[in-house]
Short mmCIF file of C-alpha atoms and ligand atoms in Angstrom, two decimals:
data_model
loop_
_atom_site.label_atom_id
_atom_site.label_comp_id
_atom_site.label_asym_id
_atom_site.label_seq_id
_atom_site.Cartn_x
_atom_site.Cartn_y
_atom_site.Cartn_z
CA UNK U 239 10.50 -2.52 18.90
CA UNK U 240 10.23 -3.97 15.37
CA UNK U 241 8.05 -2.63 12.66
CA UNK U 242 7.08 -4.69 9.72
CA UNK U 243 5.87 -2.76 6.56
CA UNK U 244 4.17 -4.38 3.65
CA UNK U 245 5.00 -3.08 0.18
CA UNK U 246 3.42 -3.81 -3.14
CA UNK U 247 4.97 -3.44 -6.55
CA UNK U 248 2.30 -1.78 -8.68
CA UNK U 249 1.82 -0.01 -12.07
CA UNK U 250 3.42 3.43 -11.55
CA UNK U 251 0.84 6.08 -10.65
CA UNK U 252 1.63 8.11 -13.80
CA UNK U 253 1.06 5.22 -16.33
CA UNK U 254 -2.04 5.36 -18.39
CA UNK U 255 -3.66 2.00 -17.84
CA UNK U 256 -4.84 -0.02 -20.74
CA UNK U 257 -7.21 -3.02 -20.47
CA UNK U 258 -6.26 -6.05 -22.57
CA UNK U 259 -8.32 -6.35 -25.73
CA UNK U 260 -9.88 -9.64 -24.56
CA UNK U 261 -10.96 -8.04 -21.23
CA UNK U 262 -8.93 -10.50 -19.09
CA UNK U 263 -7.08 -7.91 -17.24
CA UNK U 264 -4.67 -4.90 -17.47
CA UNK U 265 -1.94 -4.90 -20.05
CA UNK U 266 1.31 -4.93 -18.21
CA UNK U 267 3.73 -5.25 -21.10
CA UNK U 268 6.55 -2.77 -20.86
CA UNK U 269 4.75 -0.75 -18.21
CA UNK U 270 6.68 1.11 -15.61
CA UNK U 271 6.32 -0.45 -12.02
CA UNK U 272 6.81 1.35 -8.79
CA UNK U 273 6.45 1.08 -5.05
CA UNK U 274 2.64 1.59 -4.30
CA UNK U 275 2.46 5.34 -3.14
CA UNK U 276 0.65 4.47 0.12
CA UNK U 277 3.34 1.86 0.89
CA UNK U 278 6.03 4.49 0.35
CA UNK U 279 4.37 6.55 3.07
CA UNK U 280 4.26 3.44 5.29
CA UNK U 281 8.02 2.96 4.91
CA UNK U 282 8.70 6.71 5.42
CA UNK U 283 6.64 6.67 8.60
CA UNK U 284 8.39 3.47 10.02
CA UNK U 285 11.85 5.15 9.20
CA UNK U 286 10.90 8.27 10.93
CA UNK U 287 9.80 6.28 13.95
CA UNK U 288 13.27 4.71 13.80
CA UNK U 289 14.91 8.07 13.46
CA UNK U 290 13.09 9.31 16.60
CA UNK U 291 14.53 6.32 18.51
CA UNK U 292 11.21 4.70 19.09
CA UNK U 293 11.82 1.79 16.72
CA UNK U 294 14.84 -0.50 16.51
CA UNK U 295 14.33 -2.25 13.20
CA UNK U 296 12.21 -1.73 10.08
CA UNK U 297 11.47 -4.89 7.87
CA UNK U 298 9.93 -4.34 4.44
CA UNK U 299 7.95 -7.19 3.14
CA UNK U 300 6.67 -7.74 -0.57
CA UNK U 301 4.78 -10.61 -1.98
CA UNK U 302 5.00 -11.32 -5.73
CA UNK U 303 7.30 -11.90 -8.63
CA UNK U 304 11.11 -11.81 -8.53
CA UNK U 305 11.12 -8.15 -9.70
CA UNK U 306 9.62 -7.06 -6.39
CA UNK U 307 13.19 -7.22 -5.19
CA UNK U 308 13.57 -3.84 -6.92
CA UNK U 309 10.75 -2.51 -4.99
CA UNK U 310 12.14 -3.75 -1.74
CA UNK U 311 15.46 -2.00 -2.63
CA UNK U 312 13.55 1.22 -2.91
CA UNK U 313 12.19 0.71 0.60
CA UNK U 314 15.65 -0.21 1.75
CA UNK U 315 16.95 3.06 0.19
CA UNK U 316 14.38 4.99 2.15
CA UNK U 317 15.69 3.61 5.21
CA UNK U 318 14.30 0.07 5.99
CA UNK U 319 16.92 -2.17 7.49
CA UNK U 320 16.09 -5.53 5.74
CA UNK U 321 13.76 -6.95 3.26
CA UNK U 322 11.80 -10.12 2.77
CA UNK U 323 10.40 -11.16 -0.60
CA UNK U 324 7.70 -13.85 -0.67
CA UNK U 325 8.34 -14.96 -4.14
CA UNK U 326 5.52 -16.42 -6.37
CA UNK U 327 4.37 -15.93 -10.00
CA UNK U 328 0.84 -16.72 -8.84
CA UNK U 329 -1.89 -13.98 -8.90
CA UNK U 330 -2.04 -12.84 -5.19
CA UNK U 331 -5.43 -11.56 -3.97
CA UNK U 332 -5.72 -9.70 -0.61
CA UNK U 333 -6.63 -12.72 1.57
CA UNK U 334 -3.57 -14.65 0.26
CA UNK U 335 -1.20 -11.63 1.00
CA UNK U 336 -2.89 -11.32 4.45
CA UNK U 337 -2.28 -14.94 5.21
CA UNK U 338 1.36 -14.66 4.10
CA UNK U 339 1.86 -11.48 6.23
CA UNK U 340 0.23 -13.22 9.15
CA UNK U 341 2.90 -16.05 9.07
CA UNK U 342 5.74 -13.49 8.86
CA UNK U 343 4.06 -11.41 11.82
CA UNK U 344 4.08 -14.71 13.78
CA UNK U 345 7.78 -15.34 12.91
CA UNK U 346 9.07 -11.80 13.39
CA UNK U 347 6.73 -10.69 16.20
CA UNK U 348 6.76 -6.99 15.28
CA UNK U 349 5.09 -4.48 17.65
CA UNK U 350 3.57 -2.58 14.80
CA UNK U 351 2.69 -3.58 11.22
CA UNK U 352 2.10 -0.76 8.72
CA UNK U 353 0.38 -1.19 5.31
CA UNK U 354 -0.94 1.19 2.79
CA UNK U 355 -4.78 1.90 2.95
CA UNK U 356 -4.95 0.41 -0.64
CA UNK U 357 -3.00 -0.66 -3.50
CA UNK U 358 -3.49 1.51 -6.54
CA UNK U 359 -3.73 -1.20 -8.91
CA UNK U 360 -6.48 -3.31 -7.40
CA UNK U 361 -7.97 -0.51 -5.14
CA UNK U 362 -9.12 -3.35 -2.78
CA UNK U 363 -8.47 -1.75 0.57
CA UNK U 364 -8.66 -5.07 2.29
CA UNK U 365 -5.28 -6.46 3.21
CA UNK U 366 -4.65 -4.52 6.30
CA UNK U 367 -8.11 -5.38 7.79
CA UNK U 368 -7.86 -9.12 6.77
CA UNK U 369 -4.44 -9.19 8.33
CA UNK U 370 -5.69 -7.56 11.60
CA UNK U 371 -8.49 -10.34 11.88
CA UNK U 372 -6.14 -13.16 11.19
CA UNK U 373 -3.40 -11.89 13.52
CA UNK U 374 -6.05 -10.89 16.07
CA UNK U 375 -4.55 -7.49 16.45
CA UNK U 376 -6.28 -4.07 16.73
CA UNK U 377 -6.30 -2.06 13.57
CA UNK U 378 -6.43 1.64 12.72
CA UNK U 379 -7.16 2.40 9.07
CA UNK U 380 -6.49 5.57 7.04
CA UNK U 381 -3.89 6.98 9.50
CA UNK U 382 -3.00 10.67 9.04
CA UNK U 383 -0.99 10.84 12.28
CA UNK U 384 0.60 8.37 14.61
CA UNK U 385 2.12 8.89 18.05
CA UNK U 386 3.73 5.77 19.84
CA UNK U 387 3.97 5.43 23.48
CA UNK U 388 5.14 2.52 25.63
CA UNK U 389 2.29 0.09 25.38
CA UNK U 390 0.03 1.84 22.90
CA UNK U 391 -0.24 3.89 19.67
CA UNK U 392 -2.44 6.79 19.08
CA UNK U 393 -3.71 7.07 15.56
CA UNK U 394 -5.52 10.06 14.01
CA UNK U 395 -7.77 8.78 11.30
CA UNK U 396 -9.54 10.74 8.44
CA UNK U 397 -13.17 10.17 8.65
CA UNK U 398 -16.10 11.82 6.77
CA UNK U 399 -15.96 15.56 7.63
CA UNK U 400 -13.29 15.28 10.28
CA UNK U 401 -10.76 13.55 12.19
CA UNK U 402 -10.95 10.75 14.85
CA UNK U 403 -8.08 9.66 17.22
CA UNK U 404 -8.04 6.19 18.53
CA UNK U 405 -5.78 4.43 20.96
CA UNK U 406 -4.66 0.90 20.24
CA UNK U 407 -2.69 -1.41 22.44
CA UNK U 408 0.55 -2.85 20.86
CA UNK U 409 1.13 -4.98 18.84
CA UNK U 410 -1.27 -3.27 16.19
CA UNK U 411 -2.02 -2.93 12.55
CA UNK U 412 -1.99 0.65 10.94
CA UNK U 413 -2.89 1.44 7.37
CA UNK U 414 -1.73 4.73 5.89
CA UNK U 415 -3.57 7.64 4.24
CA UNK U 416 -1.97 10.27 2.07
CA UNK U 417 -1.54 13.05 4.56
CA UNK U 418 0.52 10.88 7.00
CA UNK U 419 3.77 12.24 5.69
CA UNK U 420 5.60 13.23 2.59
CA UNK U 421 8.19 10.56 1.69
CA UNK U 422 11.65 11.56 1.11
CA UNK U 423 13.61 11.06 -2.02
CA UNK U 424 16.17 8.32 -1.74
CA UNK U 425 19.65 9.69 -2.16
CA UNK U 426 22.31 8.17 -4.26
CA UNK U 427 24.42 7.11 -1.25
CA UNK U 428 21.38 5.60 0.29
CA UNK U 429 20.54 3.79 -2.95
CA UNK U 430 24.01 2.46 -2.98
CA UNK U 431 23.88 1.35 0.74
CA UNK U 432 20.48 -0.33 0.03
CA UNK U 433 22.18 -2.71 -2.32
CA UNK U 434 24.07 -4.12 0.62
CA UNK U 435 21.23 -4.56 3.04
CA UNK U 436 19.88 -8.07 3.69
CA UNK U 437 17.06 -9.27 1.57
CA UNK U 438 15.77 -12.80 2.30
CA UNK U 439 13.52 -14.70 -0.21
CA UNK U 440 10.90 -17.37 0.91
CA UNK U 441 8.02 -18.90 -1.02
CA UNK U 442 4.32 -19.34 0.01
CA UNK U 443 4.88 -23.14 0.27
CA UNK U 444 7.74 -22.52 2.84
CA UNK U 445 5.39 -20.36 4.74
CA UNK U 446 2.66 -23.06 4.60
CA UNK U 447 0.22 -20.81 2.85
CA UNK U 448 -2.10 -21.74 -0.09
CA UNK U 449 -2.31 -18.60 -2.18
CA UNK U 450 -4.89 -19.94 -4.70
CA UNK U 451 -7.14 -17.09 -5.85
CA UNK U 452 -10.73 -17.19 -4.24
CA UNK U 453 -12.12 -14.68 -6.70
CA UNK U 454 -12.42 -14.87 -10.38
CA UNK U 455 -12.09 -11.66 -12.47
CA UNK U 456 -14.97 -11.95 -15.05
CA UNK U 457 -14.16 -8.75 -17.06
CA UNK U 458 -11.73 -5.74 -17.07
CA UNK U 459 -12.87 -2.75 -19.15
CA UNK U 460 -11.70 0.87 -19.65
CA UNK U 461 -14.28 3.53 -18.58
CA UNK U 462 -16.47 4.76 -21.58
CA UNK U 463 -14.91 7.71 -23.39
CA UNK U 464 -16.38 10.97 -22.41
CA UNK U 465 -17.51 13.43 -24.98
CA UNK U 466 -15.26 16.50 -25.37
CA UNK U 467 -16.22 19.56 -23.36
CA UNK U 468 -17.35 22.81 -24.98
CA UNK U 469 -16.86 26.43 -24.25
CA UNK U 470 -20.09 28.46 -23.70
CA UNK U 471 -20.19 32.14 -24.69
CA UNK U 472 -22.14 33.37 -21.62
CA UNK U 473 -23.88 32.46 -18.37
CA UNK U 474 -27.35 32.54 -20.00
CA UNK U 475 -26.22 29.77 -22.49
CA UNK U 476 -24.68 27.82 -19.76
CA UNK U 477 -27.89 27.85 -17.70
CA UNK U 478 -29.95 26.99 -20.78
CA UNK U 479 -27.63 23.98 -21.53
CA UNK U 480 -27.86 22.86 -17.85
CA UNK U 481 -31.67 23.08 -17.94
CA UNK U 482 -32.50 21.77 -21.41
CA UNK U 483 -29.57 19.36 -22.37
CA UNK U 484 -28.09 18.11 -19.16
CA UNK U 485 -31.39 18.54 -17.34
CA UNK U 486 -29.64 18.99 -14.03
CA UNK U 487 -31.38 22.20 -13.00
P1 LIG V 256 -5.12 -3.78 -1.01
O1 LIG V 256 -5.93 -4.53 0.06
O2 LIG V 256 -4.86 -4.72 -2.13
O3 LIG V 256 -5.64 -2.53 -1.59
O4 LIG V 256 -3.70 -3.44 -0.41
C1 LIG V 256 -3.55 -2.69 0.85
C2 LIG V 256 -2.12 -2.86 1.31
O5 LIG V 256 -1.75 -4.16 1.64
C3 LIG V 256 -1.12 -2.24 0.32
O6 LIG V 256 -1.04 -0.87 0.37
C4 LIG V 256 0.19 -2.99 0.88
O7 LIG V 256 0.64 -2.28 2.03
C5 LIG V 256 -0.38 -4.31 1.29
N1 LIG V 256 -0.20 -5.32 0.13
C6 LIG V 256 -1.07 -5.54 -0.76
N2 LIG V 256 -0.65 -6.49 -1.66
C7 LIG V 256 0.59 -6.70 -1.18
C8 LIG V 256 1.74 -7.56 -1.80
N3 LIG V 256 1.59 -8.27 -2.86
N4 LIG V 256 2.83 -7.52 -1.05
C9 LIG V 256 3.05 -6.74 0.08
N5 LIG V 256 2.11 -5.93 0.51
C10 LIG V 256 0.94 -5.95 -0.15
#
């Protein structure tokens, strides 16, 4: 069975984000970019399924600028078999990505599609759900455990105050939560091997998808600076401050 994994190139999780002075977006100049952490977990899970003999091929797909090739090479170094870059300089919103992935799902016919639960740059948490609707496939979001059987997959999901296990018939869409696995570090030999793995490039036009944004960002702003914390000498002062200044008790 084939697994298709969607991976996004995002600002590295350790970078301190700065909004552009004119509020039109995030300043990406000279900023380190990485594989979205939830997507790294998605690749790791697909590779583990392959290592257990349950999956025959892992295909990583990224949509975006040419530099997404690096992100795809990271996925190939973790263990994906081949990559597909849907190359465009256009701003891609979740619906456009879902449409692009849907065409690739039609072409590749994977039994399982794994996405991250959200991209840490736009925090949309939409693409997997939209893809499930477009591809008319069952979906399980926020997976913390997956077990594949012949015709179905059992997915344990993190829900408020507990865990829920759902059974989906295959083909299906799964989005990953943090606790699904701990991704491996790519070893140097695997990074070298990844350079030789196949990486195809297509464009949204070739896939017949119009990626024109449907939403317009009106303003991007940094959170208001918080006042510095203080140390209080004793519990009585703390209680007095909570009562009289913060007015929370
Ligand atoms: P979002 O809905 O933007 O929070 O993204 C959810 C997931 O969709 C991500 O974790 C990725 O797996 C996938 N995704 C979003 N944007 C892209 C992209 N440009 N290329 C490939 N996968 C993407």
